[in-house]
CSV table of C-alpha atoms in Angstrom, one decimal:
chain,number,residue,atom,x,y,z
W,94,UNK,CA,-4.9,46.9,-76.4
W,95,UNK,CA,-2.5,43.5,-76.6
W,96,UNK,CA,-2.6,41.1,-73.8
W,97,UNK,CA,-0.5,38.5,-73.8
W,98,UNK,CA,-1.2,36.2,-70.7
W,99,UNK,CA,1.1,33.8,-69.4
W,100,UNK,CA,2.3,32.3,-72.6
W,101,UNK,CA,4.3,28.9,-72.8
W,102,UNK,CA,5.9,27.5,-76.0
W,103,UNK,CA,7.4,23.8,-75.6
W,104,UNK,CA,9.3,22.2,-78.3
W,105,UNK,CA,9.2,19.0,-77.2
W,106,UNK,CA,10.7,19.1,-73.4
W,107,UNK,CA,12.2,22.9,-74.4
W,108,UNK,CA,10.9,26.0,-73.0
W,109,UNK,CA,11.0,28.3,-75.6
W,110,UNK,CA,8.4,31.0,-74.1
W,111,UNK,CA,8.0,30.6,-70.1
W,112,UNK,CA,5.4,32.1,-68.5
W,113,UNK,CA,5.6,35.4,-70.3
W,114,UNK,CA,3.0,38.2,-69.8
W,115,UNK,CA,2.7,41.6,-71.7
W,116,UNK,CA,0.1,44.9,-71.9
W,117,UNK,CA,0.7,47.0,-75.1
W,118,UNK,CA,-1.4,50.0,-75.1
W,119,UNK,CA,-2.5,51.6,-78.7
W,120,UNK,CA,-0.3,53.6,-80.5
W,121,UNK,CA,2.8,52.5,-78.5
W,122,UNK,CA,6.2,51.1,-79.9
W,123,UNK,CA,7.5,48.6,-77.7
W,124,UNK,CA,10.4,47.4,-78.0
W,125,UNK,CA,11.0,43.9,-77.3
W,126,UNK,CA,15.0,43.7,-76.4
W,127,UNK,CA,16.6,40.1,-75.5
W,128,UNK,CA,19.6,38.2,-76.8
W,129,UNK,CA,19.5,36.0,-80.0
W,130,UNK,CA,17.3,32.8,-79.0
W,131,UNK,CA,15.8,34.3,-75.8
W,132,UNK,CA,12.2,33.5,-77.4
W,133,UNK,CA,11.4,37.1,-79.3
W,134,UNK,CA,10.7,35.5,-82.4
W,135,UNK,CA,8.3,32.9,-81.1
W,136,UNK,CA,6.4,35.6,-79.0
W,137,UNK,CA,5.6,37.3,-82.0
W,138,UNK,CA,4.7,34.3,-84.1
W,139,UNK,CA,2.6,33.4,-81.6
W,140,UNK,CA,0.8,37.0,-81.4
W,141,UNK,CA,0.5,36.4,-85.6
W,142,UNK,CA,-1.1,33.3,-85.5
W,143,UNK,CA,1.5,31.6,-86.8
W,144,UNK,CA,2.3,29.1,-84.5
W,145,UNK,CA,-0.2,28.4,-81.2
W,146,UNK,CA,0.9,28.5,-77.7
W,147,UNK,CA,1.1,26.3,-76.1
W,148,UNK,CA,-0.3,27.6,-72.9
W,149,UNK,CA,-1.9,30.6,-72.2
W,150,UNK,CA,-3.8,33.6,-74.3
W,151,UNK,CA,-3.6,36.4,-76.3
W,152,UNK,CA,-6.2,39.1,-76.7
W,153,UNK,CA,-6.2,41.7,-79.5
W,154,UNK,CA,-8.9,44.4,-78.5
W,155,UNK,CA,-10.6,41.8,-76.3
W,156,UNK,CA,-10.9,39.1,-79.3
W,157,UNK,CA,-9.2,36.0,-78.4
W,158,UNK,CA,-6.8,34.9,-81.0
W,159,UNK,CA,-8.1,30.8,-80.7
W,160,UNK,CA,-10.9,32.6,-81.3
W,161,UNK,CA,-11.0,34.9,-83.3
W,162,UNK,CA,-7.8,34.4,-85.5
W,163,UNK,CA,-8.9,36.0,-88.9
W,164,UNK,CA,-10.3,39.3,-87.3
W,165,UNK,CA,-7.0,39.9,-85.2
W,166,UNK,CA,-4.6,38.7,-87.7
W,167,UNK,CA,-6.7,41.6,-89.9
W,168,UNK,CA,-5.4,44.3,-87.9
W,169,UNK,CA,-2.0,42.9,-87.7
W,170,UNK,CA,0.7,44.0,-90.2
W,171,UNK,CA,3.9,41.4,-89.9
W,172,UNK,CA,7.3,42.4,-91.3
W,173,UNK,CA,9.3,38.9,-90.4
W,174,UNK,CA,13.0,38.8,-90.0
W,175,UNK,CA,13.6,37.0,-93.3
W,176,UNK,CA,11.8,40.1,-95.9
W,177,UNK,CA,9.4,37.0,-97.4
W,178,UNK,CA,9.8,39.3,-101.2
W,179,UNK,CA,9.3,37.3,-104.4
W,180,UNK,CA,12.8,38.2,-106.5
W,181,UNK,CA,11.2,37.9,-109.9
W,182,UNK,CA,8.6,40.0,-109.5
W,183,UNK,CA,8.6,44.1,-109.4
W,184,UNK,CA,7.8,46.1,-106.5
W,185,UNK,CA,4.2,47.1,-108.0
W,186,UNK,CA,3.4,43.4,-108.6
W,187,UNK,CA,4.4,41.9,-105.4
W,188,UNK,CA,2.1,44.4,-103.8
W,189,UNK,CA,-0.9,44.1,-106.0
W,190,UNK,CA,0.0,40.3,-105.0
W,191,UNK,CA,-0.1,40.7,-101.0
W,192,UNK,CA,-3.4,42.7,-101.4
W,193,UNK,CA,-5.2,40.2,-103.5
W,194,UNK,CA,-3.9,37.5,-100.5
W,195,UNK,CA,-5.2,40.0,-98.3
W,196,UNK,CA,-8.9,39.9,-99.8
W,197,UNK,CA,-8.9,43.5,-100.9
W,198,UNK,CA,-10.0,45.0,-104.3
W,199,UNK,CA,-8.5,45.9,-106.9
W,200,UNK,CA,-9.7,49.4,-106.2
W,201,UNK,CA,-8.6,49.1,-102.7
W,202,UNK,CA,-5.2,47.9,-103.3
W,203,UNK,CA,-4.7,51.2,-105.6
W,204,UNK,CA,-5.7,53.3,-103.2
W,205,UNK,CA,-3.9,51.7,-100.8
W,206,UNK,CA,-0.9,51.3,-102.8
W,207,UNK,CA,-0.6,55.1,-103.3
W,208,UNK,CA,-0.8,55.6,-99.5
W,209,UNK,CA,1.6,53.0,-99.0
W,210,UNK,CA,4.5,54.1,-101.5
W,211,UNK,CA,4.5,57.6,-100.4
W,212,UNK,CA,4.9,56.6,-96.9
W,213,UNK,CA,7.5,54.2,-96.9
W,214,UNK,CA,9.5,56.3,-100.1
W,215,UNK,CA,9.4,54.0,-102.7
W,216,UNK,CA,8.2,55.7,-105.5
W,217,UNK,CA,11.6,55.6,-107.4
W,218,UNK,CA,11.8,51.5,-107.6
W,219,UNK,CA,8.4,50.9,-107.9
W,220,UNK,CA,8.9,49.2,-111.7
W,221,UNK,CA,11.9,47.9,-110.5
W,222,UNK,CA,12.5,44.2,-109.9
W,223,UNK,CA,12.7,43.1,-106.4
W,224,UNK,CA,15.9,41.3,-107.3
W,225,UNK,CA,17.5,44.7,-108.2
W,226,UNK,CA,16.4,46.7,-105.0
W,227,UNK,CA,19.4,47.4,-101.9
W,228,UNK,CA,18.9,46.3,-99.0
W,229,UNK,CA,17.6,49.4,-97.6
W,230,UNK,CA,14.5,49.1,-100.4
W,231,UNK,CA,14.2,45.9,-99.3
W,232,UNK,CA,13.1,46.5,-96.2
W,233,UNK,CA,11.1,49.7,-97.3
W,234,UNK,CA,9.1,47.1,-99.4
W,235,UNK,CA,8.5,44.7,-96.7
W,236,UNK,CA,7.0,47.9,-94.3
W,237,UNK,CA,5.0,48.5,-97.5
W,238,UNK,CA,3.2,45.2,-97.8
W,239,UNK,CA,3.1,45.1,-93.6
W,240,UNK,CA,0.8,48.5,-94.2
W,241,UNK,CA,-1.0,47.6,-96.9
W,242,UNK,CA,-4.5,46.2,-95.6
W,243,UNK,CA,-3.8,49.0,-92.8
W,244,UNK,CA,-3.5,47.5,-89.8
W,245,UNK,CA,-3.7,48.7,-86.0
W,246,UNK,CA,-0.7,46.8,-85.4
W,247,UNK,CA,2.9,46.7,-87.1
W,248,UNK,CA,4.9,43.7,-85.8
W,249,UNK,CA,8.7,44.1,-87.3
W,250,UNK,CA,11.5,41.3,-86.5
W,251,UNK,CA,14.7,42.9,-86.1
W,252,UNK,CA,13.7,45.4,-89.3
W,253,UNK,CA,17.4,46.9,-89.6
W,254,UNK,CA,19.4,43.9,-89.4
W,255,UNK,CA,21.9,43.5,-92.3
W,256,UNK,CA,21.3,47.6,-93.5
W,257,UNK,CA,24.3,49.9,-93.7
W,258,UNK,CA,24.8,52.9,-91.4
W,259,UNK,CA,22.9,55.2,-93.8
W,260,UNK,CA,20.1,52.4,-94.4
W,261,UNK,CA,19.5,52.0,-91.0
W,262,UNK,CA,18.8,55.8,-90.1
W,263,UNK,CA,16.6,56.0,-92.6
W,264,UNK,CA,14.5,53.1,-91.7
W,265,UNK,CA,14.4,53.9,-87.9
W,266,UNK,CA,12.9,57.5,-88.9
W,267,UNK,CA,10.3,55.7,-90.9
W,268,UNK,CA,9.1,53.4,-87.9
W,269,UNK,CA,8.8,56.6,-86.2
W,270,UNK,CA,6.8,58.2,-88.5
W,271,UNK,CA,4.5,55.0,-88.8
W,272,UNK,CA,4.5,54.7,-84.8
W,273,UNK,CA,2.4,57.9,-84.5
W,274,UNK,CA,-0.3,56.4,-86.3
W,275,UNK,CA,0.1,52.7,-85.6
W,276,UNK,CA,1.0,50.1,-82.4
W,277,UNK,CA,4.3,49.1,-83.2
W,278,UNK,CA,6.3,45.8,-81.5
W,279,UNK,CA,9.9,46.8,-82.5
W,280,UNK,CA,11.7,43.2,-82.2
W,281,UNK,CA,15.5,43.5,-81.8
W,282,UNK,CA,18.5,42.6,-80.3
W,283,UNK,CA,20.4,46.1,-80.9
W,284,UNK,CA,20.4,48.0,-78.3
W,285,UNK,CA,20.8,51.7,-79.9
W,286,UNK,CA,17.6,50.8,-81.8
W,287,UNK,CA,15.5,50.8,-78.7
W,288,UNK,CA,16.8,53.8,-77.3
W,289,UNK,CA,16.0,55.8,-80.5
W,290,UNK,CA,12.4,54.8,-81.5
W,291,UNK,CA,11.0,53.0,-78.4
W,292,UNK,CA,8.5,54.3,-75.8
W,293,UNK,CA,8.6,51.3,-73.6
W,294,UNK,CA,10.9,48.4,-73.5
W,295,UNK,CA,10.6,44.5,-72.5
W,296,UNK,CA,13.5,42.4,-72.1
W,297,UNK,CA,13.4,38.7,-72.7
W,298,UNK,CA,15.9,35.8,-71.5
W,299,UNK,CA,15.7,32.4,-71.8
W,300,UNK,CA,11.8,32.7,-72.9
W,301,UNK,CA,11.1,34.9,-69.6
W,302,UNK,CA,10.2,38.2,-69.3
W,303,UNK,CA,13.1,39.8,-67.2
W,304,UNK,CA,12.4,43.4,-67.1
W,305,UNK,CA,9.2,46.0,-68.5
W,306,UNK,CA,9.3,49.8,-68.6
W,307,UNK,CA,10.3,53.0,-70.0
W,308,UNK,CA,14.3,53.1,-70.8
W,309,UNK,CA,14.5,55.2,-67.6
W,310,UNK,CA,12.4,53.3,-65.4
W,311,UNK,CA,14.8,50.5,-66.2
W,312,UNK,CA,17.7,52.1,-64.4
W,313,UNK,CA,15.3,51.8,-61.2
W,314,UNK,CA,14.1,48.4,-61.2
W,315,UNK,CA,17.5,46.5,-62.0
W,316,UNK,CA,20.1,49.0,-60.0
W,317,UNK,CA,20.1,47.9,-56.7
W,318,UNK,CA,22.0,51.0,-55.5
W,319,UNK,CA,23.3,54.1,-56.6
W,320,UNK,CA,26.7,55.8,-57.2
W,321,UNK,CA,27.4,59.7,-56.7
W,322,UNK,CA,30.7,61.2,-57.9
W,323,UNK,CA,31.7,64.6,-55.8
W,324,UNK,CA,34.2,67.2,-56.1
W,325,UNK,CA,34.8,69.5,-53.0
W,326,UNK,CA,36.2,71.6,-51.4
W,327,UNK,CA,37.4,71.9,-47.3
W,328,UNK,CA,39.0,69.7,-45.1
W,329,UNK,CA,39.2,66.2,-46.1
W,330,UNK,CA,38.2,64.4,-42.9
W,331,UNK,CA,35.5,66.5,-42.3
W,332,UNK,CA,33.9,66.0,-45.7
W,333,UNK,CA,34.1,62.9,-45.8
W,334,UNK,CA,32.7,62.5,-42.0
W,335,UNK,CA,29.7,64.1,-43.2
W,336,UNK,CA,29.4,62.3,-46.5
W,337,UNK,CA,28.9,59.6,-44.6
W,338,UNK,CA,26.1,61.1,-42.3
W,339,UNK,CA,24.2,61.9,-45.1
W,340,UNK,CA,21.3,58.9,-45.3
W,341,UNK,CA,21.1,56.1,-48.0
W,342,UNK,CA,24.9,56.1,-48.1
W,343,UNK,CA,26.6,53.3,-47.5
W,344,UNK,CA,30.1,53.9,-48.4
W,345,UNK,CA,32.1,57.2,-48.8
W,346,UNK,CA,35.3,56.6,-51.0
W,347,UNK,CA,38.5,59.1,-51.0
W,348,UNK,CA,39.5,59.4,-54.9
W,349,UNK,CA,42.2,62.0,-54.3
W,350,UNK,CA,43.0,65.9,-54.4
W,351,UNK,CA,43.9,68.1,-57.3
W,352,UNK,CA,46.5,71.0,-56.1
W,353,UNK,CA,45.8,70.0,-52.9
W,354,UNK,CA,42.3,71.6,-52.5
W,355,UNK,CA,40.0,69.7,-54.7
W,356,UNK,CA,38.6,67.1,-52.9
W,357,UNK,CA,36.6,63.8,-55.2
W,358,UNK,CA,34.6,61.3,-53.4
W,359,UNK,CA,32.7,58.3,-54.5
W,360,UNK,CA,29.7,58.3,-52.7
W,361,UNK,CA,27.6,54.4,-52.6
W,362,UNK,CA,24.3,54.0,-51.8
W,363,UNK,CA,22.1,50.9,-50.4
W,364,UNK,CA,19.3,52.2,-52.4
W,365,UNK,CA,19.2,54.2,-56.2
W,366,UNK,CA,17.7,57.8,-55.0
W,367,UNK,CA,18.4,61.4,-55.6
W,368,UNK,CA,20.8,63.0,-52.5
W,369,UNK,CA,21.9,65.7,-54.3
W,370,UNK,CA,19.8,68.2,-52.1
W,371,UNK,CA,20.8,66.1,-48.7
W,372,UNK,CA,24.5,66.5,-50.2
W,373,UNK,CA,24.5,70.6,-50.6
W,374,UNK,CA,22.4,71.0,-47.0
W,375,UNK,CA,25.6,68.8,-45.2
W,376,UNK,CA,27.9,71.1,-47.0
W,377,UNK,CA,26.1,73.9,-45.7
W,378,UNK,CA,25.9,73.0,-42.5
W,379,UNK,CA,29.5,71.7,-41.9
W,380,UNK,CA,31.2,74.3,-43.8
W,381,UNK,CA,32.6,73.1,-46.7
W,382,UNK,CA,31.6,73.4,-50.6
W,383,UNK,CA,30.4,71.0,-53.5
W,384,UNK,CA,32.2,72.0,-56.8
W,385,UNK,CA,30.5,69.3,-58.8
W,386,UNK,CA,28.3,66.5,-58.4
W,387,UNK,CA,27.1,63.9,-60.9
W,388,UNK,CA,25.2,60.1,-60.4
W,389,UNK,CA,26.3,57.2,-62.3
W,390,UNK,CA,23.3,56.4,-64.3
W,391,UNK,CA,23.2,52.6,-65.8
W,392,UNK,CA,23.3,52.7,-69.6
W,393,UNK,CA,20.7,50.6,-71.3
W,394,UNK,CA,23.8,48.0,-72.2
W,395,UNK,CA,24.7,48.0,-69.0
W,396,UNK,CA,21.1,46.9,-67.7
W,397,UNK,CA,21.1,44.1,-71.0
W,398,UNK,CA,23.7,42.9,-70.0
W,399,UNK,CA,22.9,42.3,-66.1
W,400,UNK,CA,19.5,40.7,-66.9
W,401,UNK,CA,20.7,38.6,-69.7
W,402,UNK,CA,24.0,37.0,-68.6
W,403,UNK,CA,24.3,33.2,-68.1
C-alpha cells in the first residue's frame, strides 16, 4: 500500500504540490492524468526520494520514506520522463551497470537480466549500442533497468511520449503485462493511455488533486446532471407532458419529427441517474412508445477538460 498524505512542494513562494493525498492499493495501475506542469512529475519525485516534500508524508508498506528511504526506494522501480541511457554503452552493459548501482551480484544481475530481456522483448538489440536503438527500444530498455532489482512498484513518467503509433501499442501492452505482477503509477498527460491500461485514475491541476476513481466513476463525481436522448412515438404534447412528470428531469426539449411520427426529445436532469425504467413505465401508462433511448455519457476528455481549465 502507498500513502501519500497531504503533500506540499514550495519552490520558493510557488506551490508546486498543494495539499495532495493518495491510497494506491498493490497490484494497481493508476494512472495519474493532469495537464503539462500541474505537479505529476514532482509527486512522483517526491514518492522516489528524489526530492523531499516539503510538507507532509509518504508511506510505502507502512515505512516512512524520511525514514526509511533506502528500504522503499528498494522496492521502487523509476522509469523518468527523460530515458537516463548511457549512448556509448550496449544494452547488456548498461544493465550489468544499473545492477551493480543497485548492490546486486553479479550472479543476480544474470539472472535477473534473463528475466528482464524476455519480458520487456529485447533480446534482438541486446549487443547493440544504446545509441543505435529506436525509440521504441529505448523505452523497452528503460522498463528493463526499472525491473531489474524487482521492485513492488514501477513508477513510469509519461513512458510513450515521443513513440510512433506502432511503438506506442506495443509499449502500452507491455505495462499491462507488467501491471499483473507489479503496482504501477502510469504518469501521463494522454488521455487514450489511461483509458487503455488504467484501473484507477487521479487527476492533478495546479498541484491539487481534482478528481480520484475508476474512469467510470469519474462520469459521476464531475457531471452534475445528466442528458437522455429519446425517440418516440404518439402524440407530441402528450409525450412530452409526461416526459416531464417523470422525476429528476428538469427540462424536456422538442428536437423534431421524422415523417411526421417519430418523435426525439432531449431529456435534462438535475441529477446524473438511470430513468430509463421510469421512462418505459410513463410510456406505458400514457399510451405512447419509446423507439430508442440512449444517455449522454461524458468522455474521459470531456471530464479533463472540465476539471483542468483555467
Amino acid at each position: 500500500m502507498i500513502i501519500l498524505q497531504n503533500l506540499k512542494k514550495y519552490y520558493d513562494h510557488i506551490k508546486a504540490v498543494d495539499d495532495f493525498s493518495l491510497e494506491i492499493k498493490p497490484g494497481e495501475i493508476m494512472g495519474f492524468l493532469g495537464p503539462n506542469g500541474a505537479g505529476k512529475t514532482t509527486t512522483m519525485k517526491m514518492l522516489t526520494g528524489f526530492i523531499a516534500p516539503t510538507e507532509g508524508q509518504i508511506l510505502v508498506d507502512n515505512l516512512d520514506l524520511l525514514e526509511d528511504s533506502l528500504a522503499i526506494r528498494k522496492r521502487i522501480g523509476y522509469l523518468p520522463e527523460n530515458n537516463p541511457l548511457y549512448e556509448d554503452m550496449k544494452v547488456y552493459e548498461y544493465l550489468l551497470f544499473v545492477g551493480r548501482i543497485r548492490g546486486l551480484t553479479l550472479v543476480e544481475i544474470k539472472d535477473r537480466m534473463r528475466e528482464v530481456v524476455k519480458t520487456c522483448g529485447i533480446e534482438k538489440v541486446l549487443r547493440q549500442q544504446i545509441s543505435e536503438l529506436s525509440k521504441g527500444y529505448r523505452q523497452r530498455v528503460g522498463l528493463a533497468q526499472a525491473l531489474l532489482h524487482q521492485p513492488e512498484i514501477l513508477i513510469l513518467d509519461e513512458p510513450t511520449s515521443g513513440l510512433d503509433p506502432n511503438q506506442i501499442v506495443e509499449i502500452r501492452e507491455l505495462i499491462k503485462k507488467i501491471g499483473k505482477e507489479k503496482t504501477v503509477i502510469l504518469c501521463t498527460h494522454i488521455l487514450s493511455e489511461v483509458q487503455a491500461i488504467c484501473d484507477r485514475v487521479v487527476i492533478i491541476n495546479a498541484g491539487k488533486k481534482v478528481a480520484e476513481g475508476r474512469p467510470e466513476e469519474l462520469t459521476q463525481q464531475v457531471s452534475g446532471q445528466a442528458v437522455y436522448y429519446l425517440k418516440a412515438k404518439g402524440d407530441e404534447s402528450r409525450v412530452k407532458t409526461s416526459l416531464a412528470q417523470i422525476g429528476g428531469v428538469t427540462e424536456v426539449i422538442f428536437l423534431g419529427s421524422e415523417n411526421d411520427s417519430v418523435l426525439s426529445y432531449k431529456l435534462i436532469l438535475a441529477i446524473n441517474e438511470d430513468i430509463r425504467e421510469k421512462m418505459f413505465q410513463t410510456a406505458v401508462q400514457d399510451h405512447w412508445s419509446i423507439l430508442e433511448s440512449h444517455k449522454e455519457e461524458m468522455t474521459l476528455e470531456d471530464i479533463f477538460r472540465k476539471l483542468t481549465k483555467q
